[in-house]
Amino acid sequence: MNENPWTILGERAVYDNKWIRVTEYDVVNPSGGKGIYGKVHFKGLAIGVLPLDEEGYTWLVGQYRFTLDQYSWEIPEGGGNPDEPPVESAKRELREETGLVAKEWTHLLDMHLSNSVSDEKAMVYLARGLEQREAMPEETEQLVVKRVHFEEAWQMVERGEITDSMSVAGIQRVKLLVLGGKLSIG
């Protein structure tokens, strides 16, 4: 099961920037047919943070997503520097997007995003013991930040209003921890 059934005959980089590299491979697939396969390599981690205060509230970030051509509500998230511990990237993203600083950090989950075409790895954290400071969004970010009760965020997932994969997974993970008695919220 761990053996690669694909044979790579050749490869060429077709696009490269500071965030991603796209490679096209000439391959023989597991059934013996020749073809091509494209792979998007992400040079950093995808980092998500679900902040949760003592009263049971979380923060969502709304922004227009260029790639989707639509508005999206999400947990605070961004790119993680591969040269630093992922939790440090999570701390930076939370502060940048919401102005929040957390005393407690819990790793919630790892996931691969769109693994049929990319190797992007995501890590989602739970942040507690929150203190409000000033947000510092990047120049490319036009963000709307709103504080909602966690149950409302979960309902937004259930209604299909939150579709971002890290947000859905992080919110569902916390809901499962609450339902299993492993996490309490206000």
PDB file of C-alpha atoms in Angstrom:
ATOM      1  CA  MET A   1       0.000   0.000   0.000  1.00  0.00           C
ATOM      2  CA  ASN A   2       2.895   2.405   0.621  1.00  0.00           C
ATOM      3  CA  GLU A   3       4.606   1.648  -2.688  1.00  0.00           C
ATOM      4  CA  ASN A   4       4.200   4.269  -5.426  1.00  0.00           C
ATOM      5  CA  PRO A   5       2.419   2.663  -8.418  1.00  0.00           C
ATOM      6  CA  TRP A   6       3.233   5.627 -10.693  1.00  0.00           C
ATOM      7  CA  THR A   7       6.351   5.792 -12.886  1.00  0.00           C
ATOM      8  CA  ILE A   8       7.763   9.240 -13.596  1.00  0.00           C
ATOM      9  CA  LEU A   9       9.350   9.452 -17.055  1.00  0.00           C
ATOM     10  CA  GLY A  10      10.157  13.153 -16.933  1.00  0.00           C
ATOM     11  CA  GLU A  11       9.214  16.448 -15.361  1.00  0.00           C
ATOM     12  CA  ARG A  12       9.333  20.156 -16.074  1.00  0.00           C
ATOM     13  CA  ALA A  13       8.551  23.226 -14.050  1.00  0.00           C
ATOM     14  CA  VAL A  14       5.866  25.237 -15.832  1.00  0.00           C
ATOM     15  CA  TYR A  15       5.421  28.031 -13.282  1.00  0.00           C
ATOM     16  CA  ASP A  16       7.282  29.256 -10.202  1.00  0.00           C
ATOM     17  CA  ASN A  17       6.827  32.194  -7.814  1.00  0.00           C
ATOM     18  CA  LYS A  18       7.564  32.865  -4.153  1.00  0.00           C
ATOM     19  CA  TRP A  19       4.467  30.897  -2.983  1.00  0.00           C
ATOM     20  CA  ILE A  20       3.968  27.993  -5.406  1.00  0.00           C
ATOM     21  CA  ARG A  21       5.657  25.893  -8.089  1.00  0.00           C
ATOM     22  CA  VAL A  22       3.680  24.053 -10.763  1.00  0.00           C
ATOM     23  CA  THR A  23       5.330  20.954 -12.238  1.00  0.00           C
ATOM     24  CA  GLU A  24       4.107  18.826 -15.135  1.00  0.00           C
ATOM     25  CA  TYR A  25       5.118  15.172 -15.035  1.00  0.00           C
ATOM     26  CA  ASP A  26       5.219  12.652 -17.876  1.00  0.00           C
ATOM     27  CA  VAL A  27       4.003   9.482 -16.200  1.00  0.00           C
ATOM     28  CA  VAL A  28       2.952   5.903 -16.550  1.00  0.00           C
ATOM     29  CA  ASN A  29      -0.174   5.507 -14.428  1.00  0.00           C
ATOM     30  CA  PRO A  30      -0.938   2.481 -12.217  1.00  0.00           C
ATOM     31  CA  SER A  31      -2.819   0.805 -15.127  1.00  0.00           C
ATOM     32  CA  GLY A  32       0.176   1.148 -17.469  1.00  0.00           C
ATOM     33  CA  GLY A  33      -1.116   4.062 -19.538  1.00  0.00           C
ATOM     34  CA  LYS A  34       1.122   7.001 -20.422  1.00  0.00           C
ATOM     35  CA  GLY A  35      -0.018  10.498 -19.609  1.00  0.00           C
ATOM     36  CA  ILE A  36       0.716  13.733 -17.803  1.00  0.00           C
ATOM     37  CA  TYR A  37       0.097  14.797 -14.235  1.00  0.00           C
ATOM     38  CA  GLY A  38       0.269  18.339 -12.872  1.00  0.00           C
ATOM     39  CA  LYS A  39       1.283  19.135  -9.313  1.00  0.00           C
ATOM     40  CA  VAL A  40       1.058  22.409  -7.438  1.00  0.00           C
ATOM     41  CA  HIS A  41       3.760  22.534  -4.747  1.00  0.00           C
ATOM     42  CA  PHE A  42       3.163  24.985  -1.915  1.00  0.00           C
ATOM     43  CA  LYS A  43       6.308  26.511  -0.442  1.00  0.00           C
ATOM     44  CA  GLY A  44       4.696  27.205   2.940  1.00  0.00           C
ATOM     45  CA  LEU A  45       2.080  25.743   5.240  1.00  0.00           C
ATOM     46  CA  ALA A  46      -1.568  26.736   5.349  1.00  0.00           C
ATOM     47  CA  ILE A  47      -2.311  27.859   8.913  1.00  0.00           C
ATOM     48  CA  GLY A  48      -5.733  28.293  10.490  1.00  0.00           C
ATOM     49  CA  VAL A  49      -6.683  29.515  13.961  1.00  0.00           C
ATOM     50  CA  LEU A  50      -9.982  29.117  15.762  1.00  0.00           C
ATOM     51  CA  PRO A  51      -9.959  31.684  18.576  1.00  0.00           C
ATOM     52  CA  LEU A  52     -12.395  30.888  21.379  1.00  0.00           C
ATOM     53  CA  ASP A  53     -13.044  33.131  24.385  1.00  0.00           C
ATOM     54  CA  GLU A  54     -14.416  32.319  27.861  1.00  0.00           C
ATOM     55  CA  GLU A  55     -17.955  33.271  26.812  1.00  0.00           C
ATOM     56  CA  GLY A  56     -17.969  30.823  23.885  1.00  0.00           C
ATOM     57  CA  TYR A  57     -17.381  33.377  21.120  1.00  0.00           C
ATOM     58  CA  THR A  58     -15.078  33.058  18.143  1.00  0.00           C
ATOM     59  CA  TRP A  59     -13.904  35.462  15.444  1.00  0.00           C
ATOM     60  CA  LEU A  60     -14.560  35.067  11.743  1.00  0.00           C
ATOM     61  CA  VAL A  61     -12.790  36.912   8.971  1.00  0.00           C
ATOM     62  CA  GLY A  62     -14.663  37.888   5.832  1.00  0.00           C
ATOM     63  CA  GLN A  63     -12.934  38.721   2.602  1.00  0.00           C
ATOM     64  CA  TYR A  64     -13.351  38.543  -1.144  1.00  0.00           C
ATOM     65  CA  ARG A  65     -11.377  35.563  -2.450  1.00  0.00           C
ATOM     66  CA  PHE A  66      -9.882  36.265  -5.861  1.00  0.00           C
ATOM     67  CA  THR A  67      -9.556  32.586  -6.787  1.00  0.00           C
ATOM     68  CA  LEU A  68     -13.230  31.866  -6.050  1.00  0.00           C
ATOM     69  CA  ASP A  69     -14.569  35.189  -7.351  1.00  0.00           C
ATOM     70  CA  GLN A  70     -16.773  35.384  -4.266  1.00  0.00           C
ATOM     71  CA  TYR A  71     -16.902  36.566  -0.655  1.00  0.00           C
ATOM     72  CA  SER A  72     -15.871  34.075   2.017  1.00  0.00           C
ATOM     73  CA  TRP A  73     -16.271  33.844   5.812  1.00  0.00           C
ATOM     74  CA  GLU A  74     -13.382  31.966   7.443  1.00  0.00           C
ATOM     75  CA  ILE A  75     -11.453  31.438  10.627  1.00  0.00           C
ATOM     76  CA  PRO A  76      -8.284  33.565  10.714  1.00  0.00           C
ATOM     77  CA  GLU A  77      -5.781  31.904   8.388  1.00  0.00           C
ATOM     78  CA  GLY A  78      -2.804  32.460   6.180  1.00  0.00           C
ATOM     79  CA  GLY A  79       0.548  31.188   5.056  1.00  0.00           C
ATOM     80  CA  GLY A  80       3.019  29.638   7.440  1.00  0.00           C
ATOM     81  CA  ASN A  81       6.742  30.192   7.150  1.00  0.00           C
ATOM     82  CA  PRO A  82       8.399  26.767   6.666  1.00  0.00           C
ATOM     83  CA  ASP A  83      11.443  27.989   8.633  1.00  0.00           C
ATOM     84  CA  GLU A  84       9.556  28.589  11.891  1.00  0.00           C
ATOM     85  CA  PRO A  85       7.404  26.435  14.163  1.00  0.00           C
ATOM     86  CA  PRO A  86       3.831  26.392  12.784  1.00  0.00           C
ATOM     87  CA  VAL A  87       2.353  27.715  16.033  1.00  0.00           C
ATOM     88  CA  GLU A  88       4.452  30.880  15.587  1.00  0.00           C
ATOM     89  CA  SER A  89       2.863  31.399  12.180  1.00  0.00           C
ATOM     90  CA  ALA A  90      -0.543  30.831  13.802  1.00  0.00           C
ATOM     91  CA  LYS A  91       0.195  33.486  16.427  1.00  0.00           C
ATOM     92  CA  ARG A  92       1.230  35.956  13.718  1.00  0.00           C
ATOM     93  CA  GLU A  93      -1.869  35.300  11.578  1.00  0.00           C
ATOM     94  CA  LEU A  94      -4.243  35.668  14.520  1.00  0.00           C
ATOM     95  CA  ARG A  95      -2.676  38.993  15.511  1.00  0.00           C
ATOM     96  CA  GLU A  96      -2.512  40.309  11.943  1.00  0.00           C
ATOM     97  CA  GLU A  97      -6.098  39.539  11.038  1.00  0.00           C
ATOM     98  CA  THR A  98      -7.981  40.065  14.320  1.00  0.00           C
ATOM     99  CA  GLY A  99      -5.635  41.855  16.696  1.00  0.00           C
ATOM    100  CA  LEU A 100      -6.003  38.962  19.140  1.00  0.00           C
ATOM    101  CA  VAL A 101      -3.173  37.496  21.198  1.00  0.00           C
ATOM    102  CA  ALA A 102      -3.692  34.123  22.906  1.00  0.00           C
ATOM    103  CA  LYS A 103      -2.095  32.586  26.009  1.00  0.00           C
ATOM    104  CA  GLU A 104      -3.088  28.966  25.238  1.00  0.00           C
ATOM    105  CA  TRP A 105      -2.521  27.129  21.960  1.00  0.00           C
ATOM    106  CA  THR A 106      -3.803  23.657  21.092  1.00  0.00           C
ATOM    107  CA  HIS A 107      -3.056  21.865  17.836  1.00  0.00           C
ATOM    108  CA  LEU A 108      -6.436  20.685  16.486  1.00  0.00           C
ATOM    109  CA  LEU A 109      -5.618  18.923  13.230  1.00  0.00           C
ATOM    110  CA  ASP A 110      -3.474  18.476  10.148  1.00  0.00           C
ATOM    111  CA  MET A 111      -4.954  18.092   6.713  1.00  0.00           C
ATOM    112  CA  HIS A 112      -4.009  18.062   3.048  1.00  0.00           C
ATOM    113  CA  LEU A 113      -5.911  20.497   0.865  1.00  0.00           C
ATOM    114  CA  SER A 114      -6.936  19.364  -2.614  1.00  0.00           C
ATOM    115  CA  ASN A 115      -4.494  16.447  -2.603  1.00  0.00           C
ATOM    116  CA  SER A 116      -5.326  15.371  -6.152  1.00  0.00           C
ATOM    117  CA  VAL A 117      -3.476  18.396  -7.552  1.00  0.00           C
ATOM    118  CA  SER A 118      -1.421  19.880  -4.709  1.00  0.00           C
ATOM    119  CA  ASP A 119       0.804  18.951  -1.786  1.00  0.00           C
ATOM    120  CA  GLU A 120      -0.487  21.812   0.384  1.00  0.00           C
ATOM    121  CA  LYS A 121      -0.517  20.894   4.068  1.00  0.00           C
ATOM    122  CA  ALA A 122      -2.704  22.716   6.572  1.00  0.00           C
ATOM    123  CA  MET A 123      -2.506  22.923  10.341  1.00  0.00           C
ATOM    124  CA  VAL A 124      -5.353  24.280  12.456  1.00  0.00           C
ATOM    125  CA  TYR A 125      -4.982  25.526  16.032  1.00  0.00           C
ATOM    126  CA  LEU A 126      -7.347  26.430  18.849  1.00  0.00           C
ATOM    127  CA  ALA A 127      -6.416  29.703  20.588  1.00  0.00           C
ATOM    128  CA  ARG A 128      -7.703  30.484  24.096  1.00  0.00           C
ATOM    129  CA  GLY A 129      -6.941  33.022  26.815  1.00  0.00           C
ATOM    130  CA  LEU A 130      -7.487  35.878  24.380  1.00  0.00           C
ATOM    131  CA  GLU A 131      -6.487  39.510  24.703  1.00  0.00           C
ATOM    132  CA  GLN A 132      -7.517  42.188  22.183  1.00  0.00           C
ATOM    133  CA  ARG A 133      -4.849  44.333  20.570  1.00  0.00           C
ATOM    134  CA  GLU A 134      -4.690  46.152  17.244  1.00  0.00           C
ATOM    135  CA  ALA A 135      -5.061  44.175  13.999  1.00  0.00           C
ATOM    136  CA  MET A 136      -2.323  44.514  11.376  1.00  0.00           C
ATOM    137  CA  PRO A 137      -3.678  43.095   8.083  1.00  0.00           C
ATOM    138  CA  GLU A 138      -1.405  42.785   5.056  1.00  0.00           C
ATOM    139  CA  GLU A 139      -1.854  45.291   2.240  1.00  0.00           C
ATOM    140  CA  THR A 140      -3.564  42.676   0.043  1.00  0.00           C
ATOM    141  CA  GLU A 141      -6.201  41.975   2.695  1.00  0.00           C
ATOM    142  CA  GLN A 142      -9.446  43.924   2.893  1.00  0.00           C
ATOM    143  CA  LEU A 143     -10.927  42.148   5.897  1.00  0.00           C
ATOM    144  CA  VAL A 144     -14.136  42.310   7.882  1.00  0.00           C
ATOM    145  CA  VAL A 145     -13.761  40.751  11.324  1.00  0.00           C
ATOM    146  CA  LYS A 146     -16.778  39.718  13.355  1.00  0.00           C
ATOM    147  CA  ARG A 147     -17.183  38.093  16.752  1.00  0.00           C
ATOM    148  CA  VAL A 148     -19.893  35.420  16.783  1.00  0.00           C
ATOM    149  CA  HIS A 149     -20.876  32.752  19.244  1.00  0.00           C
ATOM    150  CA  PHE A 150     -19.229  29.442  18.389  1.00  0.00           C
ATOM    151  CA  GLU A 151     -22.645  27.812  17.922  1.00  0.00           C
ATOM    152  CA  GLU A 152     -23.473  30.438  15.266  1.00  0.00           C
ATOM    153  CA  ALA A 153     -20.196  29.666  13.450  1.00  0.00           C
ATOM    154  CA  TRP A 154     -21.101  25.978  13.557  1.00  0.00           C
ATOM    155  CA  GLN A 155     -24.577  26.776  12.195  1.00  0.00           C
ATOM    156  CA  MET A 156     -22.952  28.772   9.377  1.00  0.00           C
ATOM    157  CA  VAL A 157     -21.014  25.624   8.461  1.00  0.00           C
ATOM    158  CA  GLU A 158     -24.188  23.536   8.646  1.00  0.00           C
ATOM    159  CA  ARG A 159     -26.055  26.019   6.401  1.00  0.00           C
ATOM    160  CA  GLY A 160     -23.206  26.058   3.853  1.00  0.00           C
ATOM    161  CA  GLU A 161     -22.326  29.702   4.549  1.00  0.00           C
ATOM    162  CA  ILE A 162     -18.763  28.767   5.528  1.00  0.00           C
ATOM    163  CA  THR A 163     -17.157  26.614   2.825  1.00  0.00           C
ATOM    164  CA  ASP A 164     -13.426  27.189   3.361  1.00  0.00           C
ATOM    165  CA  SER A 165     -11.962  23.751   4.107  1.00  0.00           C
ATOM    166  CA  MET A 166      -9.755  24.716   7.072  1.00  0.00           C
ATOM    167  CA  SER A 167     -12.638  26.651   8.630  1.00  0.00           C
ATOM    168  CA  VAL A 168     -15.112  23.809   8.155  1.00  0.00           C
ATOM    169  CA  ALA A 169     -12.654  21.232   9.523  1.00  0.00           C
ATOM    170  CA  GLY A 170     -11.597  23.380  12.493  1.00  0.00           C
ATOM    171  CA  ILE A 171     -15.152  24.280  13.486  1.00  0.00           C
ATOM    172  CA  GLN A 172     -16.354  20.681  13.103  1.00  0.00           C
ATOM    173  CA  ARG A 173     -13.371  19.408  15.130  1.00  0.00           C
ATOM    174  CA  VAL A 174     -14.146  21.788  17.998  1.00  0.00           C
ATOM    175  CA  LYS A 175     -17.842  20.831  17.850  1.00  0.00           C
ATOM    176  CA  LEU A 176     -16.865  17.149  18.130  1.00  0.00           C
ATOM    177  CA  LEU A 177     -14.609  17.901  21.110  1.00  0.00           C
ATOM    178  CA  VAL A 178     -17.488  19.745  22.806  1.00  0.00           C
ATOM    179  CA  LEU A 179     -19.970  16.952  22.075  1.00  0.00           C
ATOM    180  CA  GLY A 180     -17.471  14.378  23.372  1.00  0.00           C
ATOM    181  CA  GLY A 181     -16.992  16.269  26.643  1.00  0.00           C
ATOM    182  CA  LYS A 182     -13.317  16.996  25.907  1.00  0.00           C
ATOM    183  CA  LEU A 183     -13.754  20.761  25.564  1.00  0.00           C
ATOM    184  CA  SER A 184     -16.103  23.174  27.275  1.00  0.00           C
ATOM    185  CA  ILE A 185     -17.158  26.525  25.935  1.00  0.00           C
ATOM    186  CA  GLY A 186     -19.026  29.379  27.667  1.00  0.00           C
TER     187      GLY A 186
END
